[in-house]
Coordinates of C-alpha atoms and ligand atoms in Angstrom, one line a residue:
M1 CA -1.4 11.5 -2.6
L2 CA 0.2 8.6 -0.9
I3 CA 3.3 7.1 -2.1
D4 CA 4.3 3.3 -1.5
S5 CA 8.1 3.6 -1.0
H6 CA 8.7 -0.2 -1.0
C7 CA 6.8 -2.9 -2.6
H8 CA 7.4 -5.9 -4.5
V9 CA 4.5 -5.9 -7.4
D10 CA 6.7 -8.3 -9.4
F11 CA 6.2 -11.1 -6.9
P12 CA 4.1 -13.6 -8.2
D13 CA 1.3 -13.1 -5.7
L14 CA 0.9 -9.4 -7.1
S15 CA 2.3 -9.6 -10.6
E16 CA -0.5 -12.1 -11.8
D17 CA -2.8 -9.3 -11.3
I18 CA -0.5 -6.2 -11.6
T19 CA -3.1 -4.0 -13.4
G20 CA -5.6 -4.7 -10.9
V21 CA -3.2 -4.0 -8.1
V22 CA -2.0 -0.7 -9.5
M23 CA -5.9 0.3 -10.1
R24 CA -6.8 -0.4 -6.6
A25 CA -3.8 1.4 -5.3
R26 CA -4.5 4.7 -7.5
S27 CA -8.3 4.3 -6.3
A28 CA -7.0 4.7 -2.9
G29 CA -5.0 7.8 -3.5
V30 CA -1.5 6.0 -4.2
S31 CA 0.1 7.6 -7.0
H32 CA 3.5 6.3 -7.1
F33 CA 5.3 3.2 -6.2
L34 CA 8.8 1.9 -5.7
C35 CA 9.2 -1.5 -6.7
V36 CA 12.2 -3.1 -5.0
S37 CA 14.6 -5.6 -6.5
V38 CA 15.9 -8.5 -4.3
N39 CA 18.1 -10.3 -6.8
L40 CA 19.6 -9.8 -10.3
A41 CA 18.2 -12.9 -11.9
D42 CA 14.6 -11.3 -11.6
F43 CA 15.5 -7.8 -12.5
P44 CA 14.8 -8.0 -16.3
R45 CA 11.3 -9.5 -15.5
M46 CA 10.7 -6.7 -13.2
V47 CA 11.7 -4.1 -15.6
E48 CA 9.2 -5.9 -18.1
I49 CA 6.2 -6.3 -15.9
T50 CA 6.4 -2.9 -14.5
A51 CA 7.1 -1.1 -17.9
P52 CA 3.4 -0.3 -18.8
F53 CA 3.0 1.9 -15.5
E54 CA 4.7 5.2 -15.4
D55 CA 4.1 5.6 -11.6
I56 CA 6.3 2.7 -10.9
S57 CA 10.0 3.4 -10.2
L58 CA 12.5 0.6 -9.7
S59 CA 15.5 -0.3 -7.4
V60 CA 18.2 -2.8 -8.1
G61 CA 20.2 -5.0 -6.0
V62 CA 20.5 -8.3 -3.9
H63 CA 18.9 -8.8 -0.8
P64 CA 20.9 -9.8 2.2
N65 CA 19.0 -13.2 2.6
E66 CA 19.8 -14.2 -1.2
T67 CA 22.4 -17.1 -0.9
L68 CA 24.3 -17.1 -3.9
S69 CA 27.6 -19.1 -5.2
H70 CA 30.7 -17.2 -5.2
D71 CA 30.6 -16.4 -8.9
E72 CA 27.0 -15.1 -8.6
E73 CA 28.0 -12.6 -6.2
P74 CA 27.1 -9.2 -7.6
D75 CA 30.4 -7.1 -8.1
A76 CA 30.3 -3.3 -8.4
N77 CA 30.5 -3.3 -12.1
T78 CA 27.4 -5.4 -12.7
L79 CA 25.4 -3.6 -10.2
L80 CA 26.7 -0.1 -11.7
N81 CA 25.6 -1.2 -15.2
L82 CA 22.0 -2.3 -14.2
A83 CA 21.8 0.8 -11.8
T84 CA 22.3 3.2 -14.8
H85 CA 18.6 2.2 -16.2
E86 CA 16.7 5.3 -16.3
R87 CA 14.0 3.8 -14.2
V88 CA 16.4 2.9 -11.3
V89 CA 16.2 5.6 -8.9
A90 CA 17.7 3.5 -5.9
I91 CA 20.0 0.7 -4.9
G92 CA 18.7 -2.2 -3.0
E93 CA 17.5 -3.8 -1.1
T94 CA 20.7 -4.3 0.6
G95 CA 21.6 -4.3 4.3
L96 CA 22.0 -7.0 6.8
D97 CA 19.9 -10.0 8.4
Y98 CA 21.3 -12.1 10.9
F99 CA 17.9 -13.6 11.6
R100 CA 17.4 -15.7 8.7
S101 CA 21.1 -16.3 7.6
E102 CA 23.6 -18.2 9.7
G103 CA 27.1 -18.8 10.3
A104 CA 30.1 -16.4 9.2
L105 CA 28.2 -13.5 7.6
D106 CA 31.3 -11.6 6.1
W107 CA 29.7 -12.2 2.7
Q108 CA 26.7 -10.2 3.8
R109 CA 28.8 -7.3 5.3
D110 CA 30.8 -7.3 2.0
R111 CA 27.8 -7.2 -0.4
F112 CA 26.1 -4.4 1.6
A113 CA 29.3 -2.5 1.2
V114 CA 29.3 -2.9 -2.5
H115 CA 25.7 -1.6 -2.7
I116 CA 26.9 1.5 -0.8
A117 CA 29.6 2.1 -3.1
V118 CA 27.6 1.9 -6.1
G119 CA 25.1 4.2 -4.4
K120 CA 27.9 6.5 -4.0
A121 CA 29.2 6.3 -7.5
L122 CA 25.8 7.0 -9.0
Q123 CA 24.5 9.3 -6.3
K124 CA 21.4 6.9 -5.9
P125 CA 20.1 6.3 -2.3
V126 CA 20.5 2.9 -0.6
I127 CA 17.3 0.8 0.5
V128 CA 18.5 -0.7 3.6
H129 CA 17.0 -4.0 5.2
C130 CA 17.9 -4.6 8.8
R131 CA 17.0 -7.6 11.0
H132 CA 18.8 -8.5 14.3
A133 CA 21.7 -6.6 12.9
A134 CA 21.1 -2.9 14.1
A135 CA 24.7 -2.4 15.4
D136 CA 26.5 -3.7 12.5
T137 CA 23.9 -1.9 10.0
V138 CA 24.6 1.4 11.5
E139 CA 28.3 0.8 11.8
L140 CA 28.6 -0.2 7.8
I141 CA 26.4 2.9 7.1
K142 CA 29.0 5.1 9.1
T143 CA 32.2 3.4 8.0
E144 CA 31.2 2.9 4.2
G145 CA 30.0 6.7 4.0
A146 CA 26.5 6.0 3.1
H147 CA 25.6 9.5 4.0
E148 CA 27.2 10.7 0.7
C149 CA 24.3 8.9 -1.1
G150 CA 21.8 8.8 1.5
G151 CA 19.2 6.2 1.9
V152 CA 16.3 4.8 3.9
M153 CA 16.0 2.1 6.5
H154 CA 13.0 0.3 5.3
C155 CA 10.4 -1.7 7.3
F156 CA 11.9 0.0 10.3
A157 CA 11.3 -2.2 13.6
E158 CA 14.5 -1.1 15.6
D159 CA 14.6 1.3 18.5
W160 CA 14.8 4.9 18.8
A161 CA 18.5 5.0 19.4
T162 CA 19.0 3.2 16.1
A163 CA 16.8 5.6 14.2
R164 CA 18.4 8.6 15.6
E165 CA 21.8 7.2 14.5
V166 CA 20.7 6.6 11.1
I167 CA 18.9 9.9 10.9
D168 CA 22.2 11.7 12.1
Q169 CA 23.6 10.0 8.7
G170 CA 21.0 11.6 6.7
F171 CA 18.9 8.6 6.5
Y172 CA 15.2 8.4 6.2
I173 CA 13.0 5.9 8.3
S174 CA 10.1 4.0 6.5
F175 CA 7.3 2.6 8.5
S176 CA 5.5 -0.4 7.1
G177 CA 2.1 -2.2 8.3
I178 CA 3.9 -3.3 11.3
L179 CA 3.3 0.0 12.8
T180 CA -0.5 -1.0 13.1
F181 CA 0.0 -4.3 14.5
K182 CA -1.6 -4.7 18.0
N183 CA 1.6 -5.8 19.6
A184 CA 4.0 -2.9 18.0
G185 CA 3.3 -0.2 20.9
E186 CA 7.1 0.2 21.4
L187 CA 7.6 0.9 17.4
R188 CA 4.7 3.4 17.7
E189 CA 6.7 5.2 20.6
V190 CA 9.4 5.3 18.3
A191 CA 7.4 6.7 15.5
K192 CA 6.1 9.5 17.6
K193 CA 9.9 10.4 18.1
V194 CA 11.0 10.1 14.3
P195 CA 10.8 13.9 12.9
L196 CA 8.0 14.1 10.4
D197 CA 10.5 15.4 7.6
R198 CA 12.7 11.9 8.0
I199 CA 9.5 9.7 7.6
L200 CA 8.4 7.3 4.6
I201 CA 5.6 4.9 4.4
E202 CA 5.6 1.6 2.8
T203 CA 3.7 -1.7 2.3
D204 CA 6.6 -4.1 1.6
S205 CA 3.8 -6.0 -0.2
P206 CA 3.1 -8.8 -0.7
Y207 CA 4.1 -9.1 2.8
L208 CA 3.3 -7.5 6.1
A209 CA -0.6 -6.4 5.4
P210 CA -1.7 -4.0 8.1
H211 CA -4.1 -4.5 10.8
P212 CA -6.9 -5.6 10.2
F213 CA -5.7 -7.6 7.0
R214 CA -2.8 -9.1 9.0
G215 CA -1.8 -12.4 7.4
K216 CA -3.5 -11.8 4.1
T217 CA -1.7 -10.8 0.8
N218 CA -0.7 -7.1 1.1
E219 CA -0.8 -4.6 -1.9
P220 CA 0.1 -1.2 -2.3
A221 CA -3.5 0.3 -1.8
L222 CA -3.1 -0.7 1.9
V223 CA -0.4 1.8 2.6
R224 CA -3.3 3.9 3.6
Y225 CA -3.8 2.1 6.9
T226 CA -0.1 2.9 7.8
A227 CA -0.6 6.5 6.8
E228 CA -3.7 6.8 9.2
C229 CA -2.0 5.1 12.1
L230 CA 1.1 7.7 11.7
A231 CA -1.7 10.5 11.5
E232 CA -3.1 9.6 14.9
L233 CA 0.4 9.1 16.4
K234 CA 1.5 12.5 15.2
G235 CA -1.9 14.3 16.1
I236 CA -2.0 15.3 12.4
T237 CA -4.5 14.7 9.5
L238 CA -4.2 12.0 6.9
E239 CA -3.7 14.6 4.2
E240 CA -0.8 16.0 6.0
V241 CA 1.0 12.7 6.3
A242 CA 0.3 12.1 2.6
Q243 CA 1.8 15.4 1.6
V244 CA 5.0 15.2 3.9
T245 CA 5.8 11.6 3.3
S246 CA 5.4 12.1 -0.6
D247 CA 7.7 15.4 -0.3
N248 CA 10.4 13.3 1.7
F249 CA 10.0 10.6 -1.0
S250 CA 10.6 13.1 -3.9
T251 CA 13.6 14.6 -1.7
L252 CA 15.1 11.1 -1.2
F253 CA 14.5 9.9 -4.7
P254 CA 14.7 13.0 -7.0
L255 CA 14.9 10.7 -9.9
A256 CA 11.5 9.2 -9.4
K257 CA 8.8 10.6 -11.9
V258 CA 6.2 11.4 -9.3
S259 CA 3.2 13.2 -10.9
K260 CA 1.4 15.6 -8.8
G261 CA -2.4 16.0 -8.6
L262 CA -3.9 12.9 -7.2
H263 CA -5.7 13.7 -4.1
I264 CA -6.9 11.3 -1.1
Ligands
NI301 NI1 11.2 -5.8 0.7

């Protein structure tokens, strides 16, 4: 079985046909999904839309690119309360993005630190987004003690030095459809070096559809293409990739109710 460790099935592109999305994924051997929150305003809707599906776990958090007024900024108590929801297995997505946000970004670093504090308080891992901010992301993971709750660098597109730094902090590395892109040769070299017992796979759907669907709407069924790419890079079978990445997922997110039995 395959697990999509990071998707946004509550986003309109996918939620309009969420039953179809889940069915197609199950047919492709995907037996669990982590639906990742990007802001608190949409969290109740995400809980509601995904409620009929036992194989969807949730996270709660505010994405680093969400621009909010000061009084909307999530404080630790608000996040703590939402994160105690029984289907919430992780905190995020959080992290740093210096590509899409400009100016003084202390607020992004503060927000990231609040998410790590909540992860530590509840012993729920953090899901970390990082774009053009690798050094500061690693720095905050270290200074805020994120190894105490663990976490994952999602949609990984950084270099091997960054991967190794976060692995040393107990983090996992999640590869998305980017791994299959024709121009992602450097990332594939990084993937060869990341130990198998530290790897997760994801779609980040509806974004980042893998080759040969690049540019189209992505959905969890397509996580298989990233798994196949990884199998080739590691010189192992698709079944082995499925097994090890699913085991890794269950280790990192022990609260996720992953059912066994679906084979690919
Ligand atoms: Ni995402």
